[in-house]
mmCIF file of C-alpha atoms in Angstrom:
data_model
loop_
_atom_site.group_PDB
_atom_site.id
_atom_site.type_symbol
_atom_site.label_atom_id
_atom_site.label_comp_id
_atom_site.label_asym_id
_atom_site.label_seq_id
_atom_site.Cartn_x
_atom_site.Cartn_y
_atom_site.Cartn_z
ATOM 1 C CA MET A 28 59.460 -75.531 -33.745
ATOM 2 C CA SER A 29 57.214 -76.755 -36.436
ATOM 3 C CA ALA A 30 53.938 -75.078 -37.270
ATOM 4 C CA GLU A 31 51.060 -76.678 -39.053
ATOM 5 C CA ILE A 32 50.870 -75.494 -42.629
ATOM 6 C CA VAL A 33 47.402 -74.348 -43.603
ATOM 7 C CA ASN A 34 46.111 -73.816 -47.100
ATOM 8 C CA LEU A 35 44.187 -70.541 -46.825
ATOM 9 C CA ARG A 36 41.907 -71.316 -49.765
ATOM 10 C CA GLN A 37 40.807 -74.591 -48.172
ATOM 11 C CA PHE A 38 40.469 -72.893 -44.788
ATOM 12 C CA ARG A 39 38.204 -70.165 -46.229
ATOM 13 C CA LYS A 40 36.054 -72.731 -48.019
ATOM 14 C CA LYS A 41 35.696 -74.739 -44.822
ATOM 15 C CA GLN A 42 34.702 -71.623 -42.876
ATOM 16 C CA THR A 43 32.146 -70.687 -45.550
ATOM 17 C CA ARG A 44 30.637 -74.183 -45.406
ATOM 18 C CA LEU A 45 30.362 -73.994 -41.625
ATOM 19 C CA GLU A 46 28.656 -70.590 -41.786
ATOM 20 C CA LYS A 47 26.202 -71.830 -44.416
ATOM 21 C CA GLU A 48 25.411 -74.876 -42.282
ATOM 22 C CA LYS A 49 24.705 -72.632 -39.275
ATOM 23 C CA GLN A 50 22.371 -70.507 -41.403
ATOM 24 C CA ALA A 51 20.658 -73.625 -42.754
ATOM 25 C CA GLU A 52 20.072 -74.902 -39.220
ATOM 26 C CA GLN A 53 18.518 -71.581 -38.211
ATOM 27 C CA ASN A 54 16.276 -71.667 -41.292
ATOM 28 C CA ARG A 55 15.193 -75.228 -40.504
ATOM 29 C CA VAL A 56 14.124 -74.104 -37.061
ATOM 30 C CA ALA A 57 12.367 -70.963 -38.300
ATOM 31 C CA PHE A 58 10.705 -72.228 -41.473
ATOM 32 C CA GLY A 59 10.727 -76.003 -41.154
ATOM 33 C CA ARG A 60 7.319 -76.422 -39.555
ATOM 34 C CA THR A 61 4.645 -78.613 -41.081
ATOM 35 C CA LYS A 62 1.373 -77.213 -42.345
ATOM 36 C CA ALA A 63 -0.454 -78.763 -39.383
ATOM 37 C CA GLU A 64 1.900 -77.093 -36.910
ATOM 38 C CA LYS A 65 1.385 -73.735 -38.623
ATOM 39 C CA ARG A 66 -2.414 -74.163 -38.501
ATOM 40 C CA LEU A 67 -2.284 -75.142 -34.819
ATOM 41 C CA THR A 68 -0.197 -72.084 -33.946
ATOM 42 C CA LYS A 69 -2.548 -69.815 -35.909
ATOM 43 C CA ALA A 70 -5.591 -71.314 -34.178
ATOM 44 C CA LEU A 71 -4.047 -70.844 -30.736
ATOM 45 C CA ASN A 72 -3.105 -67.240 -31.548
ATOM 46 C CA ASP A 73 -6.622 -66.504 -32.837
ATOM 47 C CA LYS A 74 -8.172 -68.018 -29.713
ATOM 48 C CA ALA A 75 -5.888 -65.958 -27.474
ATOM 49 C CA ALA A 76 -6.758 -62.786 -29.397
ATOM 50 C CA LYS A 77 -10.514 -63.470 -29.082
ATOM 51 C CA THR A 78 -10.160 -64.145 -25.356
ATOM 52 C CA HIS A 79 -8.220 -60.918 -24.948
ATOM 53 C CA GLU A 80 -10.823 -58.931 -26.890
ATOM 54 C CA ALA A 81 -13.662 -60.521 -24.902
ATOM 55 C CA GLY A 82 -12.305 -58.947 -21.722
ATOM 56 C CA HIS A 83 -12.100 -55.494 -23.299
ATOM 57 C CA ILE A 84 -14.500 -52.932 -21.819
ATOM 58 C CA GLU A 85 -15.480 -50.093 -24.117
ATOM 59 C CA PRO A 86 -16.073 -46.681 -22.552
ATOM 60 C CA PRO A 87 -19.680 -45.460 -22.677
ATOM 61 C CA LYS A 88 -20.518 -43.104 -25.520
ATOM 62 C CA THR A 89 -21.521 -39.579 -24.544
ATOM 63 C CA ASP A 90 -23.575 -37.303 -26.745
ATOM 64 C CA ASP A 91 -22.239 -33.770 -26.991
#
């Protein structure tokens, strides 16, 4: 029976590189949007908020 010999230092470095690459990919997805995409998202969110507020009915004020 022969087992594959593994250098633990190299193995740890490889694992660290893979973890950093995963984190980098997540950051690219989360923060890698262009300025135009960010503005478009903000505009759509503002429009949705205004539409939501437009349908809001305030209760009548009563004088005590």
